[in-house]
Short mmCIF file of C-alpha atoms in Angstrom, two decimals:
data_model
loop_
_atom_site.label_atom_id
_atom_site.label_comp_id
_atom_site.label_asym_id
_atom_site.label_seq_id
_atom_site.Cartn_x
_atom_site.Cartn_y
_atom_site.Cartn_z
CA MET W 1 18.82 -56.59 1.18
CA CYS W 2 15.63 -57.04 3.15
CA ILE W 3 13.90 -53.68 3.55
CA ARG W 4 12.27 -53.33 6.93
CA ASP W 5 9.23 -51.20 7.67
CA ARG W 6 11.18 -49.03 10.12
CA LEU W 7 14.77 -47.94 10.66
CA ASN W 8 16.52 -48.06 14.02
CA GLU W 9 19.47 -45.98 12.85
CA ILE W 10 20.32 -43.46 10.14
CA ALA W 11 23.84 -42.50 9.12
CA ILE W 12 24.31 -39.02 7.67
CA ALA W 13 27.31 -37.13 6.28
CA VAL W 14 27.27 -33.37 6.84
CA ASP W 15 29.75 -30.86 5.47
CA VAL W 16 31.61 -28.87 8.13
CA LEU W 17 30.30 -25.66 6.55
CA VAL W 18 26.81 -26.39 7.88
CA PRO W 19 26.19 -24.24 10.99
CA ILE W 20 26.22 -26.40 14.12
CA ASP W 21 23.10 -24.64 15.45
CA LEU W 22 21.24 -25.62 12.29
CA LEU W 23 22.38 -29.24 12.59
CA GLN W 24 21.46 -29.36 16.27
CA ASP W 25 18.01 -27.94 15.56
CA ALA W 26 17.38 -30.59 12.92
CA LEU W 27 18.55 -33.43 15.17
CA ASP W 28 16.44 -32.17 18.07
CA ARG W 29 13.33 -32.08 15.90
CA LEU W 30 14.06 -35.51 14.46
CA ALA W 31 14.45 -36.93 17.98
CA GLN W 32 11.03 -35.55 18.88
CA CYS W 33 9.48 -37.27 15.86
CA HIS W 34 11.37 -40.55 16.33
CA PRO W 35 12.60 -40.87 19.94
CA GLY W 36 14.07 -44.34 19.40
CA LEU W 37 16.01 -43.47 16.26
CA ASN W 38 19.81 -43.41 16.50
CA ILE W 39 21.75 -40.98 14.30
CA ARG W 40 25.39 -41.35 13.27
CA VAL W 41 26.83 -38.08 11.99
CA PHE W 42 29.98 -38.04 9.84
CA GLU W 43 31.46 -34.54 9.60
CA THR W 44 33.04 -34.07 6.19
CA ALA W 45 34.82 -31.56 3.98
CA LEU W 46 34.78 -31.11 0.22
CA SER W 47 34.36 -34.58 -1.38
CA GLY W 48 33.87 -36.50 1.88
CA THR W 49 30.07 -36.62 1.78
CA LYS W 50 30.10 -37.69 -1.87
CA GLN W 51 32.40 -40.58 -1.02
CA TYR W 52 30.26 -41.76 1.91
CA LEU W 53 27.16 -41.79 -0.29
CA GLU W 54 28.89 -43.58 -3.16
CA GLU W 55 30.21 -46.27 -0.82
CA GLY W 56 26.81 -46.74 0.83
CA GLU W 57 28.07 -45.76 4.27
CA VAL W 58 25.32 -43.16 4.81
CA GLN W 59 21.70 -42.76 3.76
CA PHE W 60 21.69 -38.95 3.67
CA GLY W 61 24.27 -36.28 2.95
CA ILE W 62 24.82 -32.53 2.72
CA ALA W 63 27.66 -31.03 0.70
CA SER W 64 28.52 -28.88 -2.31
CA THR W 65 29.69 -31.92 -4.31
CA LEU W 66 27.29 -34.88 -4.44
CA PRO W 67 27.06 -38.00 -6.60
CA THR W 68 24.58 -38.58 -9.39
CA GLY W 69 22.02 -41.33 -8.97
CA HIS W 70 20.69 -39.92 -5.69
CA ASN W 71 17.67 -37.76 -4.90
CA LEU W 72 19.11 -34.23 -4.78
CA GLU W 73 17.61 -30.92 -3.74
CA PRO W 74 18.93 -27.46 -2.79
CA PHE W 75 19.76 -26.83 0.86
CA ILE W 76 21.50 -23.57 1.79
CA SER W 77 24.17 -21.17 0.60
CA VAL W 78 26.92 -20.54 3.17
CA PRO W 79 28.86 -17.26 2.84
CA LEU W 80 32.62 -17.49 3.36
CA VAL W 81 34.60 -14.44 4.49
CA CYS W 82 38.32 -13.93 4.11
CA VAL W 83 39.46 -12.93 7.62
CA SER W 84 42.58 -12.41 9.67
CA HIS W 85 43.48 -11.14 13.13
CA ILE W 86 43.05 -7.41 13.51
CA GLU W 87 46.84 -7.04 14.01
CA HIS W 88 47.81 -9.22 11.05
CA PRO W 89 49.95 -7.43 8.40
CA LEU W 90 47.13 -7.85 5.88
CA GLN W 91 45.05 -5.39 7.92
CA LYS W 92 47.64 -2.63 7.54
CA MET W 93 48.14 -2.63 3.77
CA GLY W 94 45.06 -0.92 2.35
CA LYS W 95 43.29 -2.60 -0.55
CA ILE W 96 44.75 -6.03 -1.34
CA ASN W 97 44.63 -8.12 -4.52
CA TYR W 98 44.96 -11.89 -4.74
CA GLU W 99 48.64 -11.74 -5.72
CA THR W 100 49.46 -9.94 -2.49
CA LEU W 101 47.25 -12.34 -0.52
CA LYS W 102 49.23 -15.33 -1.81
CA GLN W 103 52.37 -14.04 -0.11
CA TYR W 104 50.92 -14.89 3.31
CA PHE W 105 50.05 -18.18 4.97
CA GLN W 106 46.50 -19.41 4.60
CA VAL W 107 44.98 -22.13 6.77
CA VAL W 108 42.71 -24.50 4.82
CA ILE W 109 40.51 -27.48 5.62
CA ARG W 110 41.69 -30.84 4.31
CA ASP W 111 39.45 -32.80 1.97
CA SER W 112 38.05 -35.64 4.07
CA GLY W 113 37.46 -37.75 0.94
CA LYS W 114 39.94 -39.61 -1.24
CA GLN W 115 39.67 -37.17 -4.14
CA ALA W 116 41.80 -34.51 -2.40
CA LEU W 117 39.84 -31.72 -4.06
CA ASP W 118 41.51 -28.33 -4.34
CA THR W 119 38.72 -25.86 -4.89
CA GLY W 120 38.76 -22.11 -5.47
CA TRP W 121 38.70 -21.12 -1.81
CA LEU W 122 41.99 -22.96 -1.22
CA GLY W 123 43.76 -20.16 -3.01
CA ALA W 124 47.21 -19.65 -1.47
CA PRO W 125 50.40 -21.62 -2.25
CA LYS W 126 51.61 -21.06 1.33
CA ARG W 127 49.29 -23.21 3.44
CA TRP W 128 48.71 -24.86 6.75
CA THR W 129 46.21 -27.69 6.26
CA VAL W 130 44.01 -28.82 9.16
CA THR W 131 41.03 -31.13 9.56
CA ASN W 132 38.38 -28.93 11.14
CA ILE W 133 37.12 -25.37 11.23
CA SER W 134 37.76 -24.91 14.97
CA THR W 135 41.50 -25.44 14.46
CA SER W 136 41.51 -23.07 11.51
CA LEU W 137 39.67 -20.43 13.52
CA HIS W 138 42.09 -20.82 16.45
CA LEU W 139 45.12 -20.25 14.21
CA VAL W 140 43.50 -17.16 12.68
CA LEU W 141 42.66 -15.81 16.14
CA GLU W 142 46.31 -16.32 17.10
CA GLY W 143 47.37 -14.12 14.18
CA LYS W 144 49.26 -16.89 12.40
CA CYS W 145 47.48 -16.76 9.05
CA PHE W 146 44.34 -15.79 7.17
CA ALA W 147 41.46 -18.05 6.13
CA TRP W 148 38.22 -18.20 4.21
CA LEU W 149 35.80 -19.16 6.98
CA PRO W 150 32.01 -19.44 7.24
CA GLU W 151 30.54 -16.09 8.17
CA HIS W 152 28.52 -17.69 10.96
CA SER W 153 31.73 -18.90 12.66
CA VAL W 154 33.53 -15.53 12.63
CA SER W 155 30.81 -12.87 12.90
CA GLN W 156 31.00 -12.66 16.69
CA TYR W 157 34.79 -12.26 16.65
CA ILE W 158 34.44 -9.50 14.05
CA LYS W 159 31.93 -7.70 16.28
CA GLU W 160 34.34 -8.05 19.23
CA GLY W 161 37.18 -6.51 17.21
CA LYS W 162 39.37 -9.62 17.31
CA LEU W 163 39.09 -10.43 13.61
CA ALA W 164 38.41 -8.34 10.53
CA PRO W 165 37.66 -9.08 6.89
CA VAL W 166 40.79 -8.83 4.77
CA PRO W 167 40.41 -5.61 2.70
CA LEU W 168 40.38 -7.30 -0.70
CA VAL W 169 39.84 -5.25 -3.84
CA HIS W 170 37.44 -7.87 -5.19
CA GLY W 171 35.67 -10.96 -3.86
CA LYS W 172 35.52 -10.18 -0.15
CA LYS W 173 32.82 -12.81 0.32
CA ARG W 174 32.07 -16.08 -1.44
CA GLY W 175 29.02 -18.30 -1.27
CA VAL W 176 29.17 -22.10 -1.16
CA PHE W 177 25.96 -23.71 -2.37
CA LEU W 178 25.10 -26.87 -0.43
CA GLN W 179 22.68 -29.57 -1.51
CA MET W 180 20.98 -32.51 0.20
CA ALA W 181 21.09 -36.07 -1.14
CA VAL W 182 19.18 -39.19 -0.15
CA SER W 183 20.18 -42.70 -1.12
CA GLY W 184 17.36 -43.89 -3.39
CA LYS W 185 16.79 -47.23 -1.69
CA TYR W 186 16.11 -45.48 1.63
CA SER W 187 13.93 -42.67 0.32
CA LEU W 188 10.64 -44.46 1.13
CA PHE W 189 11.38 -44.97 4.80
CA LYS W 190 9.25 -42.78 7.04
CA GLU W 191 12.25 -41.83 9.21
CA VAL W 192 14.25 -40.68 6.19
CA GLN W 193 11.32 -38.76 4.73
CA ASP W 194 10.77 -36.96 8.04
CA MET W 195 14.47 -36.17 8.30
CA VAL W 196 14.56 -34.67 4.82
CA SER W 197 11.48 -32.58 5.61
CA ILE W 198 13.07 -31.32 8.82
CA PHE W 199 16.34 -30.38 7.13
CA ARG W 200 14.36 -28.69 4.37
CA ASP W 201 12.54 -26.57 6.97
CA VAL W 202 15.61 -25.59 9.00
CA GLY W 203 17.48 -24.83 5.78
CA ALA W 204 14.71 -22.53 4.57
CA LYS W 205 14.67 -20.76 7.94
CA TYR W 206 18.46 -20.26 7.82
CA GLN W 207 18.31 -18.96 4.25
CA LEU W 208 15.60 -16.45 5.13
CA GLU W 209 17.64 -15.20 8.11
CA GLN W 210 20.67 -14.81 5.83
CA GLU W 211 18.70 -12.76 3.32
CA LEU W 212 17.28 -10.50 6.04
CA THR W 213 20.77 -9.98 7.51
CA GLU W 214 22.18 -9.08 4.10
CA GLU W 215 19.36 -6.57 3.53
CA LEU W 216 20.02 -5.01 6.94
CA ASP W 217 23.77 -4.82 6.29
CA SER W 218 23.14 -3.19 2.91
CA SER W 219 20.81 -0.62 4.48
CA GLU W 220 23.34 0.21 7.20
CA GLN W 221 26.11 0.52 4.62
CA ALA W 222 23.96 2.86 2.53
CA LEU W 223 23.31 5.05 5.57
CA THR W 224 27.02 5.11 6.38
CA ASN W 225 27.91 6.22 2.85
CA GLU W 226 25.14 8.80 2.59
CA PRO W 227 26.57 12.33 2.60
CA ILE W 228 25.62 14.51 5.54
CA GLY W 229 23.58 17.54 4.50
CA VAL W 230 24.72 21.01 5.53
CA THR W 231 22.11 23.44 6.78
CA GLU W 232 22.83 27.08 6.20
#
């Protein structure tokens, strides 16, 4: 292949767990650096990004599962929360273990790759399988099932009292660690280098915001649990 000095287009594969605001921020900044650069974004789940990279369909990818032989680096950790509608039976049962949870329908995201991965957060034998998070969220909001969803996609609905975390005894929240990968033969292109730098920056900003939010939540929880003193 003849390597040109500049790229007119970059194809990237991004896991659906990546917050859309983060992706938009990165694309906006990349457009400012390279106004004439076209970006094709493939939205993937589970092994989808890995497959795109292995088949040479994209030059850059973000996912939890990535192929060897590429330039890898950490990106972000996305917290998943087990949630259901506030009126779902799971919200009326007190503390729940995983055996009880498996008795109810869970909506899960289909693996967009050919491997058909079945990872730990696809825990229930009774499932509805869909292709995107928005469909999963809609079904949960309708009270049809529960789901492990990215915290950033459900936090507003929790604040509004429409959804609530399922009161699990253990493991109420799980983190999915995402990495970035660049196809080696494209790593020297200026456009790709700038894109990686931009995603690195927006990822670091997101991670810092997550840590600050967790610290604030912990402080608020500590204040809530603190016994009220009695003055004689």
